[in-house]
Short mmCIF file of C-alpha atoms in Angstrom, two decimals:
data_model
loop_
_atom_site.label_atom_id
_atom_site.label_comp_id
_atom_site.label_asym_id
_atom_site.label_seq_id
_atom_site.Cartn_x
_atom_site.Cartn_y
_atom_site.Cartn_z
CA MET O 1 -57.53 2.98 26.19
CA ALA O 2 -56.07 6.40 26.85
CA GLU O 3 -52.62 7.16 25.50
CA ALA O 4 -50.02 6.95 28.28
CA ARG O 5 -48.25 10.24 29.20
CA THR O 6 -44.44 10.06 28.51
CA ILE O 7 -41.37 12.11 29.34
CA PHE O 8 -39.25 12.68 26.39
CA ILE O 9 -35.51 12.77 27.30
CA VAL O 10 -33.34 14.07 24.52
CA MET O 11 -29.46 13.33 24.80
CA ARG O 12 -26.55 14.85 22.87
CA LYS O 13 -25.01 12.13 20.66
CA ASP O 14 -21.59 13.77 20.57
CA LEU O 15 -21.13 13.33 24.32
CA VAL O 16 -20.16 9.72 23.59
CA LYS O 17 -19.26 9.81 19.99
CA VAL O 18 -16.89 12.86 20.06
CA LEU O 19 -16.26 13.99 23.64
CA GLN O 20 -15.87 10.28 24.84
CA TRP O 21 -17.85 10.84 28.02
CA PRO O 22 -18.33 7.58 30.02
CA LEU O 23 -21.69 5.81 29.56
CA GLY O 24 -22.62 6.41 33.22
CA SER O 25 -21.97 10.24 33.01
CA VAL O 26 -24.22 10.33 29.96
CA ILE O 27 -26.96 8.46 31.70
CA ALA O 28 -26.63 10.76 34.72
CA GLN O 29 -27.46 13.72 32.39
CA GLY O 30 -30.81 12.28 31.54
CA CYS O 31 -31.53 11.52 35.28
CA HIS O 32 -30.71 15.17 36.15
CA ALA O 33 -32.97 16.41 33.36
CA SER O 34 -35.99 14.27 34.16
CA VAL O 35 -35.86 15.01 37.96
CA ALA O 36 -35.43 18.71 37.36
CA VAL O 37 -38.39 18.99 35.02
CA MET O 38 -40.57 17.15 37.50
CA GLN O 39 -39.38 19.45 40.27
CA LYS O 40 -39.84 22.64 38.36
CA PHE O 41 -43.36 21.81 37.12
CA ARG O 42 -44.39 19.91 40.19
CA ASP O 43 -47.68 21.83 40.28
CA ASP O 44 -48.61 20.95 36.63
CA GLU O 45 -51.47 18.64 36.51
CA ARG O 46 -49.73 16.42 33.92
CA VAL O 47 -46.89 15.92 36.51
CA LYS O 48 -49.22 15.10 39.35
CA THR O 49 -51.00 12.61 37.12
CA TYR O 50 -47.80 11.02 36.03
CA VAL O 51 -46.41 10.41 39.62
CA SER O 52 -49.68 9.20 40.95
CA ASP O 53 -48.88 5.83 39.28
CA VAL O 54 -45.37 5.08 39.78
CA GLU O 55 -45.67 1.57 38.49
CA SER O 56 -46.73 2.75 35.01
CA MET O 57 -44.16 5.51 34.14
CA HIS O 58 -43.18 5.90 30.59
CA LYS O 59 -40.01 7.58 29.31
CA VAL O 60 -38.50 7.71 25.72
CA VAL O 61 -34.84 8.49 25.33
CA LEU O 62 -34.01 10.22 21.97
CA GLU O 63 -30.75 11.68 20.68
CA THR O 64 -29.77 14.80 18.78
CA LYS O 65 -26.37 15.58 17.08
CA ASN O 66 -24.70 18.22 19.24
CA GLU O 67 -25.22 21.27 21.45
CA ALA O 68 -26.37 23.50 18.71
CA SER O 69 -29.18 21.09 17.59
CA LEU O 70 -30.16 20.70 21.23
CA LEU O 71 -30.62 24.45 21.79
CA LYS O 72 -32.64 24.55 18.56
CA MET O 73 -34.87 21.80 19.92
CA ALA O 74 -35.37 23.53 23.04
CA GLU O 75 -36.41 26.68 21.26
CA ASN O 76 -38.80 24.87 19.16
CA LEU O 77 -40.55 23.20 22.31
CA LYS O 78 -40.78 26.68 23.77
CA GLN O 79 -42.47 28.01 20.66
CA ASN O 80 -44.97 25.07 20.79
CA ASN O 81 -45.63 25.81 24.45
CA ILE O 82 -44.39 22.49 25.70
CA PRO O 83 -42.77 22.84 29.10
CA TYR O 84 -39.18 21.33 29.41
CA TYR O 85 -36.04 21.53 31.47
CA LEU O 86 -32.72 21.99 29.60
CA TRP O 87 -30.01 20.53 31.93
CA THR O 88 -26.67 22.51 31.91
CA GLU O 89 -23.68 20.50 33.35
CA GLN O 90 -21.58 22.47 35.76
CA PRO O 91 -18.94 23.65 36.17
CA GLU O 92 -18.50 23.37 32.40
CA ASN O 93 -21.55 25.37 31.84
CA MET O 94 -22.57 22.97 29.04
CA PRO O 95 -25.99 22.05 28.02
CA THR O 96 -26.14 18.35 27.73
CA CYS O 97 -29.78 17.10 27.88
CA LEU O 98 -33.38 18.20 27.99
CA ALA O 99 -36.57 16.53 29.28
CA THR O 100 -40.32 17.41 28.66
CA VAL O 101 -42.98 17.29 31.10
CA PRO O 102 -45.15 14.02 30.87
CA ILE O 103 -47.24 14.45 27.74
CA VAL O 104 -48.96 12.20 25.22
CA ARG O 105 -47.12 11.69 21.95
CA SER O 106 -49.86 13.37 19.99
CA ASP O 107 -49.34 16.61 21.83
CA LEU O 108 -45.70 16.36 20.78
CA GLY O 109 -46.53 16.76 17.18
CA ASP O 110 -43.54 17.69 15.00
CA SER O 111 -41.62 19.64 17.67
CA LEU O 112 -38.82 17.18 17.82
CA LYS O 113 -39.05 15.28 14.50
CA LYS O 114 -36.91 17.50 12.37
CA TYR O 115 -34.02 17.77 14.69
CA GLU O 116 -32.14 14.67 13.96
CA MET O 117 -33.97 12.35 16.25
CA ARG O 118 -33.19 9.11 14.34
CA LEU O 119 -30.33 6.85 15.09
CA SER O 120 -27.20 7.48 13.03
CA LYS O 121 -27.18 5.76 9.83
CA PRO O 122 -25.21 2.54 10.19
CA VAL O 123 -21.82 2.38 8.29
CA ASP O 124 -22.05 0.16 5.31
CA SER O 125 -20.28 -3.11 6.01
CA SER O 126 -18.75 -3.35 2.68
CA SER O 127 -17.00 -0.04 3.05
CA LEU O 128 -15.47 -1.21 6.32
CA HIS O 129 -14.52 -4.50 4.55
CA MET O 130 -12.80 -2.58 1.83
CA LEU O 131 -10.86 -0.53 4.35
CA VAL O 132 -9.54 -3.66 6.11
CA TYR O 133 -8.92 -5.46 2.74
CA SER O 134 -6.92 -2.50 1.42
CA TYR O 135 -4.87 -2.35 4.69
CA LEU O 136 -3.95 -6.10 4.43
CA LEU O 137 -3.03 -5.75 0.67
CA HIS O 138 -0.86 -2.54 1.57
CA ASN O 139 0.99 -4.50 4.30
CA ASN O 140 1.61 -7.63 2.18
CA CYS O 141 -0.67 -9.90 4.21
CA GLY O 142 -1.64 -12.02 1.24
CA ARG O 143 -3.21 -15.06 2.72
CA THR O 144 -5.16 -13.12 5.32
CA ALA O 145 -6.37 -10.69 2.44
CA GLN O 146 -7.54 -13.54 0.37
CA ALA O 147 -9.29 -15.45 3.28
CA PHE O 148 -10.85 -12.06 4.43
CA ALA O 149 -12.23 -11.28 1.07
CA ARG O 150 -13.80 -14.72 0.52
CA THR O 151 -15.31 -14.80 3.97
CA CYS O 152 -16.59 -11.31 4.53
CA GLY O 153 -18.55 -11.14 1.19
CA LEU O 154 -16.32 -8.93 -0.90
CA ALA O 155 -16.12 -11.63 -3.56
CA THR O 156 -19.73 -12.84 -3.43
CA SER O 157 -21.33 -9.41 -3.16
CA GLY O 158 -19.49 -7.93 -6.17
CA ARG O 159 -19.03 -4.70 -4.47
CA LEU O 160 -15.29 -4.76 -5.03
CA ALA O 161 -15.90 -4.50 -8.77
CA SER O 162 -18.40 -1.74 -8.43
CA SER O 163 -18.10 2.12 -8.72
CA GLU O 164 -18.19 2.33 -4.90
CA ALA O 165 -14.75 0.70 -4.62
CA PRO O 166 -11.60 2.96 -4.89
CA PRO O 167 -9.89 2.75 -8.43
CA TYR O 168 -6.89 0.99 -6.98
CA LEU O 169 -9.15 -1.89 -5.82
CA SER O 170 -11.66 -1.91 -8.67
CA SER O 171 -9.30 -1.80 -11.62
CA ILE O 172 -6.86 -4.34 -13.20
CA PHE O 173 -3.27 -2.97 -13.05
CA ASN O 174 -1.59 -4.27 -16.05
CA CYS O 175 2.18 -3.71 -15.98
CA ILE O 176 3.28 -7.24 -17.16
CA ASP O 177 5.05 -7.48 -20.50
CA LYS O 178 5.08 -11.18 -21.37
CA ASP O 179 7.56 -10.56 -24.13
CA VAL O 180 10.26 -9.51 -21.82
CA SER O 181 12.70 -12.28 -20.99
CA ILE O 182 14.83 -12.09 -17.97
CA ASP O 183 18.29 -13.43 -17.77
CA VAL O 184 18.74 -14.70 -14.40
CA ASP O 185 22.38 -15.21 -13.19
CA THR O 186 23.28 -18.67 -12.01
CA ARG O 187 23.96 -17.23 -8.52
CA VAL O 188 20.43 -16.17 -7.92
CA LYS O 189 18.68 -17.98 -5.16
CA SER O 190 16.16 -20.48 -6.12
CA LYS O 191 13.23 -18.47 -4.75
CA GLY O 192 14.30 -15.55 -7.04
CA LYS O 193 13.98 -17.94 -10.09
CA GLU O 194 10.76 -19.21 -9.10
CA ALA O 195 9.45 -15.72 -8.66
CA VAL O 196 10.59 -14.76 -12.17
CA GLN O 197 9.19 -18.11 -14.02
CA ALA O 198 6.12 -18.87 -11.97
CA LEU O 199 4.35 -15.53 -12.06
CA LYS O 200 2.21 -15.14 -15.24
CA PRO O 201 -0.21 -12.56 -16.44
CA ILE O 202 -3.55 -13.37 -15.09
CA GLU O 203 -6.49 -14.31 -17.53
CA MET O 204 -9.47 -12.32 -18.18
CA ASN O 205 -12.43 -13.70 -20.11
CA GLY O 206 -10.36 -16.91 -20.79
CA THR O 207 -7.35 -15.07 -22.57
CA GLN O 208 -4.14 -13.59 -21.33
CA ASN O 209 -3.74 -9.74 -21.18
CA GLU O 210 -2.20 -8.37 -24.17
CA SER O 211 1.53 -7.57 -23.95
CA LEU O 212 2.02 -4.07 -22.52
CA PRO O 213 2.71 -1.27 -24.95
CA LYS O 214 5.84 0.73 -24.65
CA ASP O 215 3.88 3.69 -22.99
CA ALA O 216 2.22 1.21 -20.62
CA GLY O 217 1.57 1.74 -16.93
CA ASN O 218 -2.08 2.63 -16.99
CA ASN O 219 -5.03 0.76 -15.25
CA VAL O 220 -7.19 -1.37 -17.31
CA GLN O 221 -10.79 -1.56 -16.35
CA CYS O 222 -12.29 -5.13 -15.92
CA SER O 223 -14.53 -6.35 -18.97
CA ALA O 224 -18.04 -5.09 -18.58
CA ASP O 225 -19.35 -8.20 -20.08
CA THR O 226 -18.78 -10.39 -16.92
CA SER O 227 -20.83 -10.06 -13.88
CA GLU O 228 -19.66 -8.01 -10.97
CA VAL O 229 -19.18 -11.11 -8.77
CA GLU O 230 -17.01 -12.76 -11.39
CA ARG O 231 -14.92 -9.59 -11.75
CA ALA O 232 -14.66 -9.29 -8.09
CA ASN O 233 -13.10 -12.76 -7.78
CA LYS O 234 -10.69 -12.03 -10.56
CA LEU O 235 -9.79 -8.80 -8.93
CA ILE O 236 -8.97 -10.60 -5.79
CA ASP O 237 -6.82 -13.19 -7.61
CA HIS O 238 -5.15 -10.23 -9.37
CA HIS O 239 -4.39 -8.41 -5.97
CA ILE O 240 -2.94 -11.36 -4.44
CA GLU O 241 -0.73 -12.10 -7.42
CA TYR O 242 0.71 -8.65 -7.52
CA LEU O 243 1.08 -8.72 -3.78
CA HIS O 244 3.14 -12.08 -4.25
CA ILE O 245 5.36 -10.21 -6.85
CA ARG O 246 5.94 -7.39 -4.34
CA GLN O 247 6.86 -9.78 -1.82
CA SER O 248 9.29 -11.51 -3.96
CA ILE O 249 10.93 -8.11 -4.84
CA CYS O 250 11.27 -7.05 -1.29
CA SER O 251 12.43 -10.44 -0.04
CA SER O 252 15.09 -10.41 -2.86
CA ILE O 253 16.42 -7.01 -1.66
CA GLU O 254 16.40 -8.19 2.04
CA ALA O 255 18.27 -11.38 1.05
CA GLY O 256 21.14 -9.52 -0.69
CA GLU O 257 19.91 -9.87 -4.19
CA PRO O 258 19.09 -6.41 -5.58
CA LYS O 259 19.66 -7.62 -9.11
CA VAL O 260 16.73 -10.13 -8.88
CA ALA O 261 14.64 -7.21 -7.56
CA SER O 262 15.54 -5.01 -10.41
CA ASP O 263 14.76 -7.79 -12.93
CA LEU O 264 11.40 -8.31 -11.38
CA LEU O 265 10.66 -4.51 -11.36
CA SER O 266 11.70 -4.39 -15.04
CA THR O 267 9.28 -7.06 -15.93
CA TYR O 268 6.27 -6.46 -13.58
CA PHE O 269 6.29 -2.94 -12.65
CA ARG O 270 7.95 -1.20 -15.47
CA PRO O 271 6.75 2.36 -14.54
CA VAL O 272 8.74 2.18 -11.23
CA LEU O 273 12.18 1.84 -13.24
CA ILE O 274 11.65 3.58 -16.43
CA PRO O 275 14.40 2.66 -18.87
CA LEU O 276 16.91 5.50 -19.13
CA VAL O 277 18.52 6.12 -22.60
CA SER O 278 21.43 7.64 -20.63
CA LEU O 279 22.36 4.21 -19.21
CA GLU O 280 22.49 2.68 -22.68
CA GLY O 281 23.90 5.60 -24.86
CA PRO O 282 24.37 9.41 -24.86
CA ALA O 283 23.36 11.58 -21.96
CA VAL O 284 19.90 12.56 -21.32
CA ASN O 285 18.70 15.03 -24.00
CA SER O 286 15.56 16.34 -22.46
CA LEU O 287 14.32 18.32 -19.43
CA PRO O 288 14.35 16.47 -16.14
CA ILE O 289 10.77 15.31 -15.56
CA ARG O 290 9.74 14.22 -11.97
CA ARG O 291 8.70 10.78 -13.05
CA GLU O 292 12.00 9.92 -14.57
CA PHE O 293 13.93 11.69 -11.76
CA ASN O 294 12.33 9.54 -9.05
CA ALA O 295 12.85 6.33 -11.22
CA THR O 296 16.53 7.33 -11.68
CA LEU O 297 16.99 7.78 -7.97
CA LEU O 298 15.39 4.41 -7.19
CA ARG O 299 17.46 2.68 -9.86
CA PHE O 300 20.61 4.28 -8.41
CA ARG O 301 19.88 3.06 -4.91
CA LEU O 302 19.35 -0.58 -6.41
CA ASP O 303 22.66 -0.30 -8.36
CA THR O 304 24.64 0.99 -5.49
CA GLN O 305 23.25 -1.82 -3.28
CA TYR O 306 24.21 -4.37 -5.87
CA TYR O 307 27.79 -2.88 -5.76
CA VAL O 308 27.81 -3.35 -1.97
CA GLU O 309 26.54 -6.95 -2.20
CA LEU O 310 29.36 -7.66 -4.61
CA VAL O 311 31.91 -6.28 -2.16
CA SER O 312 30.22 -8.18 0.53
CA ASN O 313 30.53 -11.50 -1.26
CA ASN O 314 34.26 -10.81 -1.87
CA GLN O 315 33.85 -10.08 -5.50
CA GLU O 316 35.90 -6.90 -5.72
CA LEU O 317 36.83 -7.13 -9.41
CA ASP O 318 33.31 -7.44 -10.38
CA ALA O 319 32.33 -4.60 -8.09
CA LEU O 320 34.86 -2.22 -9.78
CA GLN O 321 33.95 -3.18 -13.25
CA PHE O 322 30.28 -2.67 -12.34
CA GLY O 323 30.95 0.68 -10.74
CA GLN O 324 32.91 1.97 -13.86
CA ARG O 325 30.19 0.71 -16.20
CA THR O 326 27.22 1.75 -14.44
CA LEU O 327 27.55 3.91 -11.15
CA TRP O 328 29.76 6.63 -12.62
CA ARG O 329 27.04 7.25 -15.35
CA TYR O 330 24.63 8.76 -12.92
CA PRO O 331 26.67 11.93 -12.38
CA THR O 332 26.56 12.30 -16.04
CA ILE O 333 22.93 12.03 -16.12
CA PHE O 334 22.56 14.93 -13.47
CA GLU O 335 24.89 17.04 -15.24
CA ALA O 336 22.97 16.75 -18.48
CA TRP O 337 19.77 17.44 -16.66
CA LEU O 338 21.34 20.52 -14.94
CA GLU O 339 22.57 21.90 -18.26
CA HIS O 340 19.13 21.51 -19.95
CA SER O 341 17.31 22.92 -16.84
CA LEU O 342 19.70 25.97 -17.09
CA GLY O 343 18.70 26.54 -20.60
CA PHE O 344 14.97 25.98 -19.85
CA THR O 345 15.16 28.58 -16.94
CA ALA O 346 16.99 31.10 -19.19
CA HIS O 347 14.48 30.84 -22.12
CA LEU O 348 11.29 30.51 -20.27
CA PRO O 349 9.05 33.54 -21.36
CA THR O 350 7.80 35.69 -18.64
CA GLN O 351 5.05 37.18 -20.59
CA PRO O 352 2.39 35.55 -22.83
CA SER O 353 3.41 35.29 -26.50
CA ASP O 354 2.31 33.79 -29.77
CA ALA O 355 5.40 31.51 -29.74
CA GLU O 356 4.73 27.81 -29.34
CA PRO O 357 5.07 26.72 -25.59
CA ILE O 358 7.64 24.10 -24.56
CA ASP O 359 6.28 20.76 -24.40
CA ILE O 360 6.83 19.46 -20.88
CA GLY O 361 4.41 16.58 -20.94
CA ALA O 362 0.78 15.79 -21.74
CA ASN O 363 -0.35 15.75 -17.94
CA SER O 364 -0.07 18.58 -15.60
CA ASN O 365 0.16 16.46 -12.42
CA ARG O 366 3.26 16.19 -10.15
CA ASP O 367 4.70 13.14 -12.11
CA ASP O 368 5.13 15.38 -15.25
CA GLU O 369 6.47 18.62 -13.64
CA ILE O 370 10.03 19.76 -14.12
CA VAL O 371 12.37 19.10 -11.36
CA PRO O 372 13.78 22.41 -9.72
CA ARG O 373 17.32 23.12 -10.59
CA GLU O 374 18.30 23.33 -6.85
CA GLU O 375 16.96 19.90 -6.10
CA LEU O 376 19.12 18.58 -8.97
CA LYS O 377 22.05 20.07 -7.58
CA LEU O 378 21.34 18.75 -4.13
CA LYS O 379 20.73 15.20 -5.44
CA ARG O 380 23.72 15.31 -7.59
CA ALA O 381 25.93 16.03 -4.60
CA GLU O 382 24.25 13.34 -2.65
CA ILE O 383 24.83 10.54 -5.24
CA MET O 384 28.47 11.67 -5.68
CA GLN O 385 29.10 11.38 -2.08
CA HIS O 386 27.36 7.96 -1.98
CA ILE O 387 29.38 6.65 -4.94
CA THR O 388 32.48 7.75 -3.23
CA ASP O 389 31.50 5.96 -0.06
CA VAL O 390 30.54 2.50 -1.66
CA ALA O 391 33.52 2.73 -4.05
CA ALA O 392 35.86 3.08 -0.95
CA LEU O 393 34.60 -0.19 0.29
CA VAL O 394 37.08 -2.29 -1.86
CA ALA O 395 39.98 -0.40 -0.13
CA TYR O 396 39.41 -2.10 3.10
CA PRO O 397 40.64 -5.80 3.74
CA ASP O 398 37.56 -6.26 5.91
CA PRO O 399 34.88 -3.80 5.17
CA ARG O 400 32.80 -4.83 8.00
CA LYS O 401 35.29 -3.47 10.35
CA SER O 402 35.79 -0.06 8.59
CA SER O 403 34.19 3.18 9.14
CA LEU O 404 31.88 2.26 6.21
CA ALA O 405 30.45 -0.94 7.74
CA TYR O 406 27.07 0.65 8.04
CA LEU O 407 26.61 0.23 4.31
CA LEU O 408 26.73 -3.52 4.70
CA ALA O 409 24.25 -3.59 7.47
CA GLN O 410 20.93 -5.41 7.13
CA GLU O 411 19.07 -2.32 8.09
CA ARG O 412 20.08 -0.68 4.76
CA ARG O 413 18.49 -3.53 2.86
CA THR O 414 15.37 -3.32 4.86
CA GLU O 415 15.13 0.37 4.37
CA LEU O 416 15.69 -0.06 0.56
CA ALA O 417 12.92 -2.89 0.35
CA ALA O 418 10.47 -0.47 2.07
CA VAL O 419 11.33 2.23 -0.41
CA VAL O 420 10.70 0.05 -3.25
CA ASN O 421 7.56 -1.24 -1.89
CA SER O 422 6.17 2.21 -1.55
CA ALA O 423 7.15 3.04 -5.05
CA ILE O 424 5.32 -0.05 -6.38
CA LEU O 425 2.18 0.86 -4.38
CA ASP O 426 2.42 4.39 -5.77
CA SER O 427 2.63 3.04 -9.31
CA MET O 428 -0.47 1.02 -8.67
CA GLN O 429 -2.29 4.19 -7.43
CA PHE O 430 -2.40 3.06 -3.80
CA PRO O 431 -2.36 5.79 -1.24
CA CYS O 432 0.79 6.52 0.48
CA GLU O 433 -0.80 5.23 3.78
CA PRO O 434 -3.74 2.82 4.12
CA ALA O 435 -6.96 4.65 4.63
CA LEU O 436 -7.61 2.67 7.65
CA VAL O 437 -4.41 3.87 9.36
CA THR O 438 -5.36 7.62 8.39
CA LEU O 439 -8.93 7.29 9.91
CA VAL O 440 -7.67 5.70 13.18
CA ARG O 441 -5.08 8.35 13.57
CA GLN O 442 -7.45 11.04 12.92
CA LEU O 443 -9.93 9.59 15.39
CA ALA O 444 -7.24 9.00 18.08
CA THR O 445 -5.82 12.52 17.72
CA THR O 446 -9.22 14.26 17.73
CA SER O 447 -10.39 12.15 20.73
CA ALA O 448 -7.14 12.74 22.74
CA TYR O 449 -7.42 16.59 22.17
CA LEU O 450 -11.05 16.69 23.24
CA VAL O 451 -10.61 14.45 26.19
CA GLY O 452 -7.61 16.35 27.23
CA TYR O 453 -9.53 19.71 27.02
CA ARG O 454 -12.35 18.35 29.16
CA SER O 455 -10.00 16.96 31.82
CA SER O 456 -7.98 20.28 31.99
CA ALA O 457 -11.35 22.15 32.29
CA ARG O 458 -12.34 20.02 35.17
CA SER O 459 -8.87 20.18 36.93
CA ALA O 460 -8.66 24.00 36.67
CA PRO O 461 -9.90 26.20 39.61
CA VAL O 462 -13.43 27.30 39.46
CA ASP O 463 -12.68 30.87 38.79
CA GLU O 464 -10.44 29.95 35.77
CA ARG O 465 -12.91 27.58 34.22
CA PRO O 466 -14.39 28.78 30.80
CA GLN O 467 -17.98 29.91 31.13
CA THR O 468 -18.70 28.81 27.64
CA ARG O 469 -17.10 25.97 25.60
CA VAL O 470 -14.86 27.04 22.75
CA PRO O 471 -15.68 24.85 19.80
CA TRP O 472 -12.98 22.66 18.34
CA VAL O 473 -11.41 24.08 15.16
CA LEU O 474 -8.91 22.05 13.08
CA ASP O 475 -6.78 24.94 12.01
CA THR O 476 -6.56 25.97 15.76
CA PHE O 477 -5.65 22.43 16.82
CA VAL O 478 -2.89 21.95 14.01
CA ASN O 479 -1.33 25.27 14.69
CA SER O 480 -1.54 25.13 18.48
CA ASP O 481 1.77 24.64 20.59
CA ASP O 482 -0.26 23.61 23.59
CA LEU O 483 -1.27 20.01 22.85
CA PRO O 484 -2.86 18.05 25.60
CA ASP O 485 -0.67 15.71 27.66
CA THR O 486 -2.52 12.69 26.09
CA LEU O 487 -0.80 13.34 22.74
CA ALA O 488 2.86 13.80 24.17
#
């Protein structure tokens, strides 16, 4: 039986994927191209034979990546003497589709094969599952995250423990020091006590993790002796355990118990609140390192919130004693840092020399950089003002009716809880924003820009419409002041 003649219709994939054309408009492009090629080559014997049997017409619809690949395909067909029609949509003057005359597949040869004719490679489901799982962990959705991991196959496939998973999901984060004892005040709420007492280090290979060394805070890889499936299940248990600790910390802050949150942080997330010798003895005797600087600011916010909570509970005397004992040490810390940073700036060599360089830390990342002197001055002024404000609360018979009532608002607790949560996630090497959110934002922004461009081109007068489409460039988009209305 003779091979049937076929019209090959090639569509641009980016019309739907990138430019967000409606499906009907894309189908119309194929119709235009197939009708146009039949009309243009109506005297061709292959066309006459094809239309002589309308009940047995064959068409094959293929795809190519974008306009550039479509034009390359057209040139290749021309070089191989295969008649075709390239449809150009007006008034955009945009090539969208091509159609060949009716030919047998063997005549086509390799004319279209090398121009991305296959369907796009499907996205690996495990990658999508890890995006969703990471998002759920990031947003403290513990039960949902655990159920999702068990049902979607992350646990049974072992992919979570493989090298394909991001480090913050495929590693055991070990910042628990089981030798640390927490002295919980009798006023602490019961849920705070349970959070401190019930959460224990997870077990790996039947034994508890070793207590954290003094310089801990690193990620410990799972044992290579266990299978990936077993490790994946332990990772999920580990993720949920630490999620519950984060929830307890944030809940304590929002419930007006920042002291409980500080105790939990010191026990389970030590790198977030690095112990400062200046709070226990003489002033800081070193250069201001970014990691210690950030931890000091976070500890300061927790301490000032604790002072506010004491005032709110009518414990003015305790608040005054705590302020004298703790809060007024922070200006001393910053004064010492400013003094040392001045000496560092003055003696920093400008030319290479044989002298031994100043040791500012083993790592060269941002955590180990020296905080600029101007930033130290700014933060010192801010903490001085904040201490002055919170200290003044005790001067009012009813602080909630004073000009400083905003310090006792629930919003302040919620904001502090969010800051602490972000610091914990950062210490666990989680990204600042879930990857899923970043991808959706990029997709929405790009889609809105492209759709806005196409809509504006269609609505403009014919004589003002561009003759050729200007390719979308990220730098141009980011630096442009003329964003489409869809982004407003």
